[in-house]
Structure formats: C-alpha cells, structure tokens
Amino acid sequence: MYIYNQNKEENPEPVEADITGTLPDWLQGTLVRIGPGIFSVGETSYNHWFDGMALMHSFTIKDGGVSHRSRYLRGDTYKANMEAKRIVVSEMGTMAYPDPRKNIFSKFITFLNHAVPDFTDNCGANIIQYGKDFYATSETNYIRKINPETLETLDKVDYLKYLPLNVVSSHPHYDKEGNAYNMGTSIADKAKTKYTIFKVPAGTNAEDTTPVLKNMEAVCSIPCRSLLSPSYYHSFGMTDNYFVFIEQPYKLDILKMATAYMRGVNWSSCLKFHPEENTLIHLIDRKTKKEVLTKYYTGATVVYHHVNAFEDDGHVVFDVIAYDDNSLYDMFYLDELKQRIDPGSSSNKHYSSPKCKRFVLPLTDKESEVGEDLVKLKYTTASAVKEKDGKLLCQPEVLCGGVELPRINYDYNGKKHRFVYLTGVEMSAVATKIVKLDVETKKVQEWTAENFWPSEAVFIARPNAVEEDDGVVLTSVINTVEGEQGFLLVLDAKTLKEIARARVQAQLAMDMHGRFIPQGS
Ligand SMILES: CC1=C(/C=C/C(C)=C/C=C/C(C)=C/C=C/C=C(C)/C=C/C=C(C)/C=C/C2=C(C)C[C@@H](O)CC2(C)C)C(C)(C)CCC1
Ligand SMILES: [Fe+2]
C-alpha cells in the first residue's frame, strides 16, 4: 500500500536500473521529476499533500542503460525546518506557528515576521527552463536553480527583484528560439492588482553566464476584474499570435490573506470558488500586446492545466482540463487521502471529475447577429454565441473524461495538435492509466496494469520525426505491492505498447511534473 503522508527517502547516489525490453538508441537524456516528499518534521506535519517538501527524481538514459537518483530540494525552507526539527515555514495549506515551548519574546518575533512574511522557497511543483538553466518552481516569488545532472540545489532567485510578481505560474511556454513566456500576479502594487505576462529571453551566446532572468521583461498586463481578489490560475495558453488566459471565479481574497496568520488559518482558506460568477476568457494579441476587443466568457469552472492552443481559420481553439468546482484541492488534504485509499473508507465526499474540454474563440470583427453561433469550424461542437451586450458566451466540447496532467508533442505547441498524453484517474487522487487521446476521432488508447500507479506521461519525439506521435512516452511507475520495485516505463507513443522498463531498487514517490532534458542540451 502507498502511504501518502510517509516521508519518502532520497537516494542521491546514482544506481543502475534493471532493464527489460530495449531502449531506443536515439533516446539519450535525463528525465527529472519533482513533487512533495517530506510530510512531517519532528512532531509537526503538513496538512496538505502539495505542501510537502520537494523531492526530485531523475532517470538518466544513456547507451541503452538507465541510472536513477533522487534528492531533496535543499532550499531555505528545507534548511530552516531541518535545523529547527519542526515545520517553521508556512505553506499554502499549513501555517507554521512558533514552538509553544518558546518564550514569549521569540513568539512575538515570529508574529512580526509574518506581518510582512517572507514566502517559502519549497519549489515542488515543476521543473522549468530559463535560458540554459533549470529551476524547481512552485508558485511563490522564489524559484530554485538546480543541477539537473546531480540534482543539487543551487541559487535562489527572486522574481520580485526583476518585476513586481507575488505569485508566478509553474507552467511557462517556449517559442522556437527558446525564449520563455510566463505569467504572474502583482498584488496591490501601486494600488493595482494585475496579471502580467513576461518574457525571459533565451540568451544568445554560449559563453554568456549572466542569469537570463536579469533580462526578463513584461510583455503585457491584464487588470484583475476585482482589485482585492485576483483569480488563481495554474497555466495559460499560447499560439503564434495570441495568449489565452482564463480568469476563473476561483479567487484569492487578499484581505483575508493578510490576516490569515493572526486568525490562525492557512492561506488556502482564503482561496474561494464562486459558482455564481462566470469565467472570463482573455485573448491577448501578442503583436499589439492588447486584449482583442471581443469579450469571451463561459460558466463557472476551475482549470489548472492547459493542454494546447492554436489558431484555425479565424478562430483560436484551446483545450484544457476543466472541473466543475475546486474540490481537487480538498481531495489532496493528507487526512482526506488516508481515507480515500482505504477501501473500507466511508468517505462519501463528492469530487468533481477532470474533463478534457475544447473551447473555440471566434476572431470576429465583422457584423454578426445576436444569438448567432460564431464558431464555423466543422470538427467541433464547441460554440460561441453572441449575446445582446456583444459578449460571446462560449460552451466547450467535452473531448474525454477522467484525465489529468496533459502533455503533447511540444513541437506542436501553438499549432493544431492531434494527440494528447494524459494520466487516467479512477479513484480520484490516484492515476491508474496512461491515456493517449486522439482529439480528431476522440478515440483513446490506454496503458494500464494492476497495482501500478503511473505519473504524468512525458512525450519525447524521435529525432527528425515527421509524424506527430513518432516517439516515446516516459512515465515513472509506483509499484503498490509491498517490497516490489517501481520503474521507469517507456511506451511507444504510437501504440502505447510497452517498449522497455527500467526497475529501480530505490523508493519512487508520487509526484507532480517532469521534464526531459536531451543529452547535450
Ligand atoms: C507568494 C504568496 C503567497 C504564497 C503562496 C504559496 C505558498 C503558493 C504555493 C503554491 C503551490 C505549491 C501550488 C501548487 C499547485 C499545484 C497544483 C494546482 C497541482 C495540481 C495537481 C493535479 C491536477 C494533480 C493531479 C494528480 C496527481 C499529481 C497524481 C495522480 O496520481 C493523480 C492526479 C492526476 C489527480 C500567498 C500566501 C498566496 C500570498 C500572496 C503571495
Ligand atoms: Fe501543474
């Protein structure tokens, strides 16, 4: 049985895996994955799975062999907690309070520090690339540079040094030149709360060692529809000419946040879903850096992951994983997870199931009638109907249900894609399948096997591939049978048939996201 709240071990020394099957000879590089790994320190423990201190895993594929290692992210949060032998840095779902055994004076200091708090650098959500550097990230203003080969923790970088960004997404996009685009929120900066899309240039010459973040620049800003409650978002979409941003009615209440520590509640209690409100869809023209004039909206929804966005014949099409409410977050409370995986559990809480949905935004500027559906694409049932006030009410098409953690062949980002690789979820907090979705036919292919829990499916294209799905899919698989080994699984991306597996002696952990770094890059 897999125990979510048990601290996971690190195995920093590389260990060769036992291979069955044959790895393609062109597949050379390192898959780095990250997620929460430490859930309690001394007598204290985190409330929520996302709060856990970050643990990285890597699988280095070289000359037909695979070596594995894992290491905790040794950021300031990790060091402070370990030194104090208790959790002293607050996370989204866990507020850290002074040791009750401490004297009144040091308690007072801790309170003062929280009035203008310094946020956590426990970056356990994703591994991203800026220029030639790799960073572990969560959604605070801090990111941590890592050495993707040794998994050592390097410099702490503060976005706030370069732009006023208090929360920043962990899912940037990249253009063909390697420039990164990402999005953050500035809270009450110069009395304004706004979302900012920024660019981190790739950097030009190989000898230049200045961190590329020094050159980051704001591309455009979108004012929040409500000054004191910016929406939460986890990713966004990008095509050649547009950015897609979903301003959903899942909002951070800033006033509540400012007083959370004193009120003795965690920050996530200040994040609220408002089902009575609608969701605004912002389309920003990358050339003019302005929003298009047409206003798009849809019903209340919660989206974490964008799949892809592309332009087609006067429309912007985008696919996302959408929920009816914010229950995903509640599902990952560690107490809740304990109940969910126990088959005898009496928990009957309802959790919204993730669905892959397609939205279509017509790029119309010509006259059209009220009540007209402006979506003219033949291949989708998604609609966008003009309302009296000129706004377009968008209804999505459901492509597939019970799927999360979408990945595509990234060469198709911003372009019309056909295939999406996902994890399939049955028992809500657990993925039991890898799913390949053909968005053209809506057919799915699956890989599944008893007792195995795969992680996010990372697609890697065969060099010089012509077809979109010519390549492999990598996933690390937890073996839930006591004493048996987990493995890196290599699937043929066309058929989703197993090509090889690399069994590792070390303990694998459930995680969030991963990134494949081809050898020599
Ligand atoms: C900086 C700042 C603040 C502090 C902010 C903090 C501490 C932010 C931390 C944010 C973090 C860690 C965000 C992490 C987000 C992760 C998300 C949304 C993860 C989604 C995960 C999904 C969809 C999971 C899927 C699954 C997984 C992982 C395993 C599979 O087996 C099953 C499946 C598919 C369900 C304040 C208090 C808001 C104040 C202002 C300023
Ligand atoms: Fe994510």
Coordinates of C-alpha atoms and ligand atoms in Angstrom, one line a residue:
M1 CA 0.0 0.0 0.0
Y2 CA 1.2 3.5 -0.8
I3 CA 1.2 5.9 2.2
Y4 CA 0.9 9.5 1.1
N5 CA 2.0 11.1 4.3
Q6 CA 5.0 8.9 4.9
N7 CA 8.3 10.8 4.3
K8 CA 10.0 9.5 1.1
E9 CA 13.7 8.6 1.1
E10 CA 16.3 10.2 -1.0
N11 CA 19.0 8.2 -2.8
P12 CA 21.4 10.7 -4.1
E13 CA 24.0 8.2 -5.4
P14 CA 23.2 7.1 -9.0
V15 CA 22.1 3.4 -9.2
E16 CA 21.8 1.4 -12.4
A17 CA 18.3 0.1 -13.1
D18 CA 17.5 -3.4 -14.4
I19 CA 16.2 -3.1 -17.9
T20 CA 13.7 -5.4 -19.6
G21 CA 13.0 -4.7 -23.2
T22 CA 15.2 -2.4 -25.3
L23 CA 15.5 1.3 -25.1
P24 CA 15.6 3.1 -28.4
D25 CA 19.2 4.1 -29.2
W26 CA 18.2 7.7 -30.0
L27 CA 16.8 8.1 -26.5
Q28 CA 19.5 9.8 -24.6
G29 CA 19.0 12.3 -21.8
T30 CA 17.6 12.8 -18.3
L31 CA 14.0 12.8 -17.1
V32 CA 13.8 15.0 -14.0
R33 CA 10.7 14.7 -11.9
I34 CA 9.5 16.6 -8.9
G35 CA 6.8 16.5 -6.2
P36 CA 6.3 16.6 -2.5
G37 CA 8.4 14.1 -0.5
I38 CA 8.7 15.1 3.2
F39 CA 5.4 15.5 5.1
S40 CA 6.5 15.7 8.7
V41 CA 9.4 17.1 10.6
G42 CA 9.8 16.2 14.3
E43 CA 6.4 16.5 15.9
T44 CA 4.9 18.7 13.2
S45 CA 3.3 17.7 9.9
Y46 CA 1.8 19.4 6.9
N47 CA -1.9 19.3 6.3
H48 CA -1.9 19.1 2.5
W49 CA 0.0 16.9 0.0
F50 CA 1.0 19.9 -2.1
D51 CA 2.8 21.4 1.0
G52 CA 5.3 18.6 1.3
M53 CA 9.0 19.5 1.0
A54 CA 10.2 18.9 -2.5
L55 CA 11.9 15.7 -3.7
M56 CA 13.4 15.3 -7.1
H57 CA 13.9 12.1 -9.0
S58 CA 16.0 11.6 -12.1
F59 CA 16.4 8.9 -14.7
T60 CA 19.4 9.3 -16.9
I61 CA 19.1 7.3 -20.1
K62 CA 22.4 6.6 -21.8
D63 CA 23.6 3.9 -24.2
G64 CA 20.7 1.6 -23.5
G65 CA 21.0 1.9 -19.7
V66 CA 19.2 3.9 -17.1
S67 CA 20.5 5.3 -13.8
H68 CA 18.3 6.7 -11.1
R69 CA 18.8 9.0 -8.3
S70 CA 16.7 11.2 -6.0
R71 CA 17.5 14.2 -3.8
Y72 CA 15.5 16.6 -1.6
L73 CA 15.5 20.2 -2.7
R74 CA 17.7 21.9 -0.1
G75 CA 16.2 25.3 -0.2
D76 CA 16.0 27.8 2.7
T77 CA 12.7 26.3 3.7
Y78 CA 14.2 22.8 4.0
K79 CA 17.2 24.1 5.9
A80 CA 15.1 26.1 8.4
N81 CA 12.7 23.2 9.0
M82 CA 15.5 20.7 9.4
E83 CA 17.5 22.9 11.7
A84 CA 14.5 23.6 13.9
K85 CA 13.4 20.0 13.8
R86 CA 9.9 21.2 13.1
I87 CA 8.0 23.0 10.4
V88 CA 8.8 26.7 10.8
V89 CA 7.9 27.9 7.3
S90 CA 4.3 28.2 6.2
E91 CA 3.0 26.7 3.0
M92 CA -0.3 27.2 1.2
G93 CA -2.2 24.6 3.3
T94 CA -0.2 24.7 6.5
M95 CA 0.5 27.7 8.7
A96 CA 3.6 27.4 10.9
Y97 CA 3.3 28.7 14.4
P98 CA 6.1 29.3 17.0
D99 CA 7.1 26.4 19.2
P100 CA 4.8 26.6 22.2
R101 CA 7.8 25.9 24.4
K102 CA 9.5 29.0 23.1
N103 CA 9.5 32.2 25.3
I104 CA 7.1 35.0 24.7
F105 CA 9.7 37.2 23.1
S106 CA 10.6 34.8 20.3
K107 CA 6.9 34.1 19.7
F108 CA 6.4 37.8 19.3
I109 CA 9.3 38.0 16.7
T110 CA 7.7 35.2 14.7
F111 CA 4.4 37.1 14.6
L112 CA 6.2 40.2 13.5
N113 CA 7.9 38.3 10.7
H114 CA 4.6 37.1 9.5
A115 CA 3.2 40.6 9.3
V116 CA 5.5 41.1 6.3
P117 CA 6.2 37.5 5.5
D118 CA 9.0 36.1 3.5
F119 CA 7.5 33.3 1.5
T120 CA 8.6 29.7 1.1
D121 CA 11.1 28.5 -1.5
N122 CA 9.9 24.9 -1.3
C123 CA 9.5 24.6 -5.0
G124 CA 7.9 21.2 -5.5
A125 CA 5.5 21.7 -8.4
N126 CA 7.6 21.7 -11.6
I127 CA 11.0 21.8 -13.3
I128 CA 11.3 24.6 -15.8
Q129 CA 13.9 26.0 -18.1
Y130 CA 15.0 29.7 -18.5
G131 CA 17.9 30.1 -20.9
K132 CA 20.3 27.2 -20.3
D133 CA 19.3 26.9 -16.6
F134 CA 16.8 24.6 -14.9
Y135 CA 14.7 25.6 -11.9
A136 CA 12.5 23.9 -9.4
T137 CA 9.4 26.0 -9.1
S138 CA 6.1 26.4 -7.1
E139 CA 4.0 29.5 -7.3
T140 CA 5.7 31.9 -5.0
N141 CA 8.1 34.7 -6.0
Y142 CA 11.1 32.3 -5.4
I143 CA 12.5 29.7 -7.7
R144 CA 15.5 27.5 -7.1
K145 CA 18.1 26.7 -9.7
I146 CA 19.1 23.1 -9.8
N147 CA 21.8 21.0 -11.4
P148 CA 19.7 18.6 -13.4
E149 CA 22.5 16.0 -13.5
T150 CA 23.3 15.8 -9.8
L151 CA 20.0 17.2 -8.5
E152 CA 21.9 19.6 -6.3
T153 CA 20.2 22.8 -5.2
L154 CA 21.8 26.0 -6.4
D155 CA 20.9 29.7 -6.4
K156 CA 17.7 31.1 -5.0
V157 CA 16.2 33.5 -7.5
D158 CA 13.6 36.1 -6.5
Y159 CA 11.2 37.2 -9.3
L160 CA 10.4 40.3 -7.3
K161 CA 14.0 41.6 -8.0
Y162 CA 13.0 42.0 -11.6
L163 CA 9.3 42.5 -11.8
P164 CA 6.5 43.1 -9.2
L165 CA 5.2 39.5 -9.2
N166 CA 4.0 37.9 -6.0
V167 CA 2.7 34.7 -7.4
V168 CA 4.0 33.1 -10.6
S169 CA 2.9 30.1 -12.6
S170 CA 5.0 27.0 -12.9
H171 CA 4.0 26.3 -16.5
P172 CA 5.8 28.7 -18.9
H173 CA 5.7 28.4 -22.6
Y174 CA 8.6 28.5 -25.1
D175 CA 9.0 29.7 -28.6
K176 CA 11.2 28.1 -31.3
E177 CA 14.2 30.3 -30.2
G178 CA 13.9 29.1 -26.6
N179 CA 12.5 32.3 -25.2
A180 CA 10.2 31.6 -22.3
Y181 CA 6.9 33.2 -21.6
N182 CA 5.3 33.0 -18.2
M183 CA 2.7 34.7 -16.1
G184 CA 2.4 36.2 -12.6
T185 CA 0.2 38.3 -10.5
S186 CA 1.2 41.5 -8.7
I187 CA -0.8 42.1 -5.7
A188 CA -1.6 45.7 -4.7
D189 CA 1.5 47.1 -6.5
K190 CA 0.9 50.9 -6.8
A191 CA -2.7 50.3 -5.7
K192 CA -3.3 47.9 -8.6
T193 CA -3.7 44.2 -8.8
K194 CA -2.9 42.8 -12.2
Y195 CA -1.8 39.8 -14.1
T196 CA 1.4 40.2 -16.1
I197 CA 2.8 38.0 -18.9
F198 CA 6.5 38.3 -19.1
K199 CA 9.3 37.0 -21.4
V200 CA 12.6 35.5 -20.4
P201 CA 14.9 35.7 -23.4
A202 CA 16.9 32.6 -24.1
G203 CA 20.2 34.4 -24.1
T204 CA 22.3 34.5 -27.2
N205 CA 25.9 33.3 -26.9
A206 CA 27.0 30.2 -25.2
E207 CA 29.8 31.9 -23.1
D208 CA 27.4 34.4 -21.6
T209 CA 26.9 33.2 -18.0
T210 CA 24.7 36.1 -16.7
P211 CA 21.5 34.6 -15.4
V212 CA 18.8 35.2 -18.1
L213 CA 16.3 36.3 -15.6
K214 CA 18.2 39.6 -15.4
N215 CA 16.8 40.3 -18.9
M216 CA 13.2 39.3 -18.2
E217 CA 10.7 41.9 -19.3
A218 CA 6.9 42.4 -19.0
V219 CA 5.1 41.7 -22.3
C220 CA 1.6 42.8 -21.3
S221 CA -0.7 43.2 -18.3
I222 CA -4.3 42.4 -17.7
P223 CA -6.1 44.2 -14.8
C224 CA -7.9 41.9 -12.3
R225 CA -11.6 42.1 -12.6
S226 CA -11.7 42.5 -8.8
L227 CA -9.0 44.6 -7.2
L228 CA -8.9 42.7 -3.9
S229 CA -9.4 39.2 -5.2
P230 CA -7.2 38.1 -8.1
S231 CA -8.1 34.8 -9.7
Y232 CA -6.0 31.7 -9.2
Y233 CA -4.5 30.2 -12.3
H234 CA -2.0 27.4 -12.8
S235 CA -1.2 27.7 -16.5
F236 CA -2.1 29.6 -19.7
G237 CA -2.2 29.1 -23.4
M238 CA 0.0 30.5 -26.2
T239 CA -0.3 30.4 -30.0
D240 CA 1.9 32.2 -32.6
N241 CA -0.2 35.4 -32.3
Y242 CA -2.2 35.1 -29.0
F243 CA -2.0 34.4 -25.3
V244 CA -5.1 32.7 -23.7
F245 CA -5.8 33.5 -20.1
I246 CA -8.7 32.1 -18.1
E247 CA -9.8 34.4 -15.3
Q248 CA -11.8 31.9 -13.3
P249 CA -14.1 32.6 -10.3
Y250 CA -11.6 30.8 -8.1
K251 CA -10.1 33.7 -6.2
L252 CA -7.6 34.7 -3.5
D253 CA -9.1 37.1 -1.0
I254 CA -6.2 39.5 -0.3
L255 CA -7.7 41.0 2.9
K256 CA -8.3 37.5 4.3
M257 CA -4.7 36.6 3.3
A258 CA -3.2 39.5 5.1
T259 CA -4.9 38.5 8.4
A260 CA -4.7 34.7 8.0
Y261 CA -1.8 34.2 10.3
M262 CA -3.4 36.2 13.1
R263 CA -6.6 34.4 12.6
G264 CA -4.9 31.1 12.9
V265 CA -6.0 29.8 9.5
N266 CA -4.0 28.6 6.5
W267 CA -3.7 30.6 3.2
S268 CA -5.6 28.1 1.2
S269 CA -8.7 29.0 3.3
C270 CA -8.5 32.4 1.6
L271 CA -8.9 30.8 -1.8
K272 CA -12.6 30.5 -2.7
F273 CA -14.6 29.2 -5.6
H274 CA -17.6 31.4 -6.6
P275 CA -20.0 29.2 -8.6
E276 CA -22.4 32.1 -9.0
E277 CA -19.9 34.0 -11.1
N278 CA -18.8 33.4 -14.6
T279 CA -15.3 32.8 -16.1
L280 CA -13.7 35.4 -18.3
I281 CA -11.5 34.2 -21.2
H282 CA -8.9 36.8 -22.1
L283 CA -7.4 36.7 -25.6
I284 CA -4.3 38.9 -25.9
D285 CA -2.8 39.8 -29.3
R286 CA 1.0 39.2 -29.0
K287 CA 1.8 41.9 -31.5
T288 CA -0.3 44.8 -30.1
K289 CA 0.1 43.5 -26.5
K290 CA -3.5 44.4 -26.1
E291 CA -6.6 42.3 -25.5
V292 CA -8.8 41.7 -28.5
L293 CA -12.0 43.8 -28.4
T294 CA -14.4 40.8 -28.3
K295 CA -15.3 39.7 -24.8
Y296 CA -15.5 36.0 -24.2
Y297 CA -16.9 34.2 -21.2
T298 CA -18.2 30.9 -20.0
G299 CA -19.8 29.4 -16.9
A300 CA -18.0 29.0 -13.6
T301 CA -15.2 26.4 -13.9
V302 CA -11.8 25.6 -12.5
V303 CA -8.9 24.9 -14.8
Y304 CA -5.3 24.0 -13.7
H305 CA -3.8 22.7 -16.9
H306 CA -4.0 24.0 -20.4
V307 CA -3.3 21.3 -23.0
N308 CA -2.7 23.4 -26.1
A309 CA -4.0 26.4 -28.0
F310 CA -3.9 27.0 -31.8
E311 CA -5.4 29.2 -34.5
D312 CA -7.6 27.8 -37.2
D313 CA -9.4 29.7 -39.9
G314 CA -10.3 32.8 -37.9
H315 CA -10.7 31.1 -34.6
V316 CA -8.5 30.4 -31.5
V317 CA -9.1 26.9 -30.3
F318 CA -7.8 25.8 -26.9
D319 CA -8.0 22.6 -24.9
V320 CA -7.9 22.4 -21.1
I321 CA -8.5 20.1 -18.2
A322 CA -11.6 21.5 -16.5
Y323 CA -13.5 20.9 -13.3
D324 CA -16.9 21.9 -12.1
D325 CA -15.5 23.2 -8.8
N326 CA -12.4 23.5 -6.7
S327 CA -12.7 20.1 -5.0
L328 CA -9.4 18.8 -6.4
Y329 CA -7.6 20.9 -3.8
D330 CA -9.6 19.4 -1.0
M331 CA -9.0 15.9 -2.2
F332 CA -5.3 16.3 -1.6
Y333 CA -5.6 17.1 2.2
L334 CA -3.5 14.3 3.7
D335 CA -6.2 13.3 6.2
E336 CA -8.6 13.0 3.3
L337 CA -6.1 10.9 1.2
K338 CA -5.7 8.5 4.0
Q339 CA -9.5 7.9 3.9
R340 CA -9.7 7.7 0.1
I341 CA -7.2 4.9 -0.4
D342 CA -8.6 2.8 2.4
P343 CA -11.1 0.5 0.6
G344 CA -13.2 0.3 3.7
S345 CA -13.4 4.1 3.9
S346 CA -16.8 5.6 4.5
S347 CA -15.8 8.9 2.9
N348 CA -18.6 9.8 0.6
K349 CA -17.5 13.3 -0.3
H350 CA -18.1 14.3 -3.8
Y351 CA -15.2 15.2 -6.0
S352 CA -15.5 16.8 -9.4
S353 CA -14.0 14.7 -12.1
P354 CA -11.5 16.3 -14.5
K355 CA -12.6 16.5 -18.2
C356 CA -10.6 17.5 -21.2
K357 CA -12.6 20.3 -22.9
R358 CA -12.2 22.2 -26.1
F359 CA -13.2 25.9 -26.3
V360 CA -13.3 27.9 -29.5
L361 CA -13.0 31.7 -29.7
P362 CA -14.1 33.2 -33.0
L363 CA -11.8 36.1 -34.0
T364 CA -14.7 38.1 -35.4
D365 CA -14.8 41.8 -36.1
K366 CA -17.5 41.7 -38.7
E367 CA -21.2 42.3 -38.1
S368 CA -23.0 39.4 -36.6
E369 CA -26.4 38.7 -35.2
V370 CA -27.4 38.4 -31.5
G371 CA -28.0 34.7 -30.9
E372 CA -25.7 33.5 -33.7
D373 CA -23.1 30.8 -33.0
L374 CA -19.9 32.3 -34.5
V375 CA -17.9 29.1 -34.4
K376 CA -17.6 28.0 -38.0
L377 CA -15.3 25.0 -37.6
K378 CA -16.8 21.8 -38.8
Y379 CA -14.9 19.5 -36.5
T380 CA -16.1 20.7 -33.1
T381 CA -19.4 21.1 -31.2
A382 CA -17.9 24.0 -29.2
S383 CA -19.9 27.1 -29.6
A384 CA -19.7 30.9 -29.0
V385 CA -23.0 32.6 -29.1
K386 CA -23.3 36.4 -29.4
E387 CA -25.3 37.9 -26.5
K388 CA -27.2 41.2 -26.5
D389 CA -24.3 43.1 -25.0
G390 CA -21.9 41.9 -27.7
K391 CA -20.2 39.4 -25.5
L392 CA -19.7 35.8 -26.7
L393 CA -20.9 33.0 -24.4
C394 CA -18.6 30.0 -25.0
Q395 CA -19.7 26.4 -24.5
P396 CA -17.0 23.8 -24.7
E397 CA -17.0 20.4 -26.3
V398 CA -16.0 17.6 -24.0
L399 CA -13.2 15.6 -25.6
C400 CA -12.6 13.0 -22.8
G401 CA -13.3 12.4 -19.1
G402 CA -11.3 11.2 -16.2
V403 CA -7.9 12.6 -17.3
E404 CA -5.3 15.0 -15.9
L405 CA -1.7 16.1 -16.3
P406 CA -1.9 16.6 -20.1
R407 CA 1.3 16.6 -22.3
I408 CA 1.6 17.0 -26.0
N409 CA 4.5 16.8 -28.5
Y410 CA 5.7 20.3 -27.6
D411 CA 6.8 20.9 -31.3
Y412 CA 3.0 21.3 -31.8
N413 CA 2.6 23.9 -29.1
G414 CA 0.6 26.7 -30.5
K415 CA -0.2 24.6 -33.6
K416 CA -3.1 22.3 -34.4
H417 CA -2.3 19.1 -32.4
R418 CA -4.0 15.7 -32.8
F419 CA -2.7 13.7 -29.8
V420 CA -2.7 14.3 -26.1
Y421 CA -1.0 12.1 -23.5
L422 CA -2.6 12.1 -20.0
T423 CA -2.9 10.1 -16.8
G424 CA -6.2 8.4 -16.3
V425 CA -7.9 8.8 -12.9
E426 CA -10.4 6.4 -11.5
M427 CA -10.0 6.7 -7.7
S428 CA -9.7 10.4 -7.8
A429 CA -6.3 11.1 -6.2
V430 CA -4.6 8.2 -8.0
A431 CA -3.7 7.8 -11.6
T432 CA -4.0 4.1 -12.7
K433 CA -3.6 4.6 -16.5
I434 CA -1.7 6.4 -19.2
V435 CA -4.1 7.6 -21.8
K436 CA -3.5 8.7 -25.4
L437 CA -6.3 10.9 -26.7
D438 CA -6.9 11.5 -30.4
V439 CA -8.7 14.8 -30.4
E440 CA -9.8 14.2 -34.0
T441 CA -11.6 10.9 -33.5
K442 CA -12.0 11.2 -29.7
K443 CA -10.6 7.7 -29.5
V444 CA -8.4 6.7 -26.6
Q445 CA -5.7 4.2 -26.2
E446 CA -4.6 3.1 -22.8
W447 CA -1.7 1.5 -20.9
T448 CA -2.7 0.1 -17.5
A449 CA -1.6 -2.8 -15.2
E450 CA -2.8 -3.9 -11.8
N451 CA -1.1 -2.4 -8.8
F452 CA 0.8 0.2 -10.8
W453 CA 0.4 3.9 -10.5
P454 CA 2.0 5.9 -13.3
S455 CA 3.0 9.5 -13.1
E456 CA 2.5 12.2 -15.8
A457 CA 3.3 11.0 -19.3
V458 CA 6.1 12.9 -20.9
F459 CA 6.3 12.7 -24.8
I460 CA 9.7 12.7 -26.5
A461 CA 9.8 12.9 -30.3
R462 CA 12.2 10.7 -32.3
P463 CA 14.8 12.9 -33.9
N464 CA 13.7 14.1 -37.3
A465 CA 10.3 12.6 -36.8
V466 CA 7.7 13.5 -39.4
E467 CA 4.5 12.2 -37.6
E468 CA 3.3 14.0 -34.5
D469 CA 3.2 10.8 -32.5
D470 CA 6.5 9.3 -33.6
G471 CA 8.4 8.9 -30.4
V472 CA 8.1 7.6 -26.9
V473 CA 6.2 8.3 -23.7
L474 CA 8.1 8.2 -20.4
T475 CA 6.4 7.7 -17.0
S476 CA 7.7 6.7 -13.6
V477 CA 5.5 4.0 -12.2
I478 CA 4.9 3.2 -8.5
N479 CA 4.5 -0.4 -7.6
T480 CA 2.0 -0.6 -4.8
V481 CA 2.8 -4.2 -3.9
E482 CA 4.9 -4.3 -0.7
G483 CA 8.6 -5.0 -1.5
E484 CA 8.3 -4.9 -5.2
Q485 CA 10.1 -2.4 -7.4
G486 CA 8.8 0.7 -9.2
F487 CA 10.2 1.5 -12.6
L488 CA 10.6 4.0 -15.5
L489 CA 8.3 2.9 -18.2
V490 CA 9.0 3.6 -21.9
L491 CA 5.9 3.3 -24.2
D492 CA 5.7 3.6 -27.9
A493 CA 3.8 6.8 -28.4
K494 CA 2.0 5.5 -31.5
T495 CA 0.6 2.3 -30.0
L496 CA 1.0 3.0 -26.2
K497 CA 2.6 -0.5 -26.1
E498 CA 5.5 -1.1 -23.7
I499 CA 9.0 -0.9 -25.2
A500 CA 11.1 -1.2 -22.1
R501 CA 11.0 -0.8 -18.3
A502 CA 13.9 0.1 -16.0
R503 CA 13.3 -1.2 -12.5
V504 CA 15.0 0.7 -9.7
Q505 CA 16.0 -0.5 -6.2
A506 CA 15.1 2.8 -4.7
Q507 CA 11.7 4.0 -3.5
L508 CA 9.7 6.0 -6.0
A509 CA 7.2 8.6 -5.0
M510 CA 4.0 10.1 -6.4
D511 CA 4.9 13.4 -7.9
M512 CA 3.6 16.4 -9.9
H513 CA 5.5 17.1 -13.1
G514 CA 8.7 16.2 -15.0
R515 CA 10.9 17.5 -17.8
F516 CA 13.0 15.6 -20.2
I517 CA 16.4 17.2 -20.9
P518 CA 18.0 15.7 -24.0
Q519 CA 21.7 14.9 -23.7
G520 CA 24.0 17.7 -24.6
S521 CA 21.4 20.5 -24.0
Ligands
LIG1 C1 3.6 34.2 -2.5 C2 2.3 34.5 -1.9 C3 1.6 33.5 -1.2 C4 2.0 32.1 -1.1 C5 1.8 31.2 -2.0 C6 2.2 29.8 -1.9 C7 2.8 29.2 -0.7 C8 2.0 29.1 -3.0 C9 2.2 27.7 -3.3 C10 1.7 27.2 -4.4 C11 1.8 25.8 -4.8 C12 2.7 24.9 -4.1 C13 1.0 25.4 -5.8 C14 0.9 24.1 -6.3 C15 -0.1 23.9 -7.2 C16 -0.3 22.6 -7.7 C17 -1.4 22.2 -8.4 C18 -2.5 23.1 -8.8 C19 -1.5 20.8 -8.8 C20 -2.4 20.2 -9.5 C21 -2.4 18.8 -9.5 C22 -3.1 17.9 -10.1 C23 -4.1 18.4 -11.1 C24 -2.9 16.6 -9.8 C25 -3.1 15.5 -10.4 C26 -2.8 14.2 -10.0 C27 -1.6 13.8 -9.4 C28 -0.5 14.7 -9.0 C29 -1.2 12.4 -9.1 C30 -2.0 11.4 -9.9 O1 -1.8 10.1 -9.4 C31 -3.5 11.8 -9.8 C32 -3.8 13.2 -10.3 C33 -3.9 13.1 -11.8 C34 -5.1 13.6 -9.8 C35 0.3 33.9 -0.7 C36 0.1 33.3 0.7 C37 -0.8 33.3 -1.7 C38 0.1 35.4 -0.5 C39 0.4 36.1 -1.7 C40 1.8 35.9 -2.1
FE2 FE 0.8 21.7 -12.9

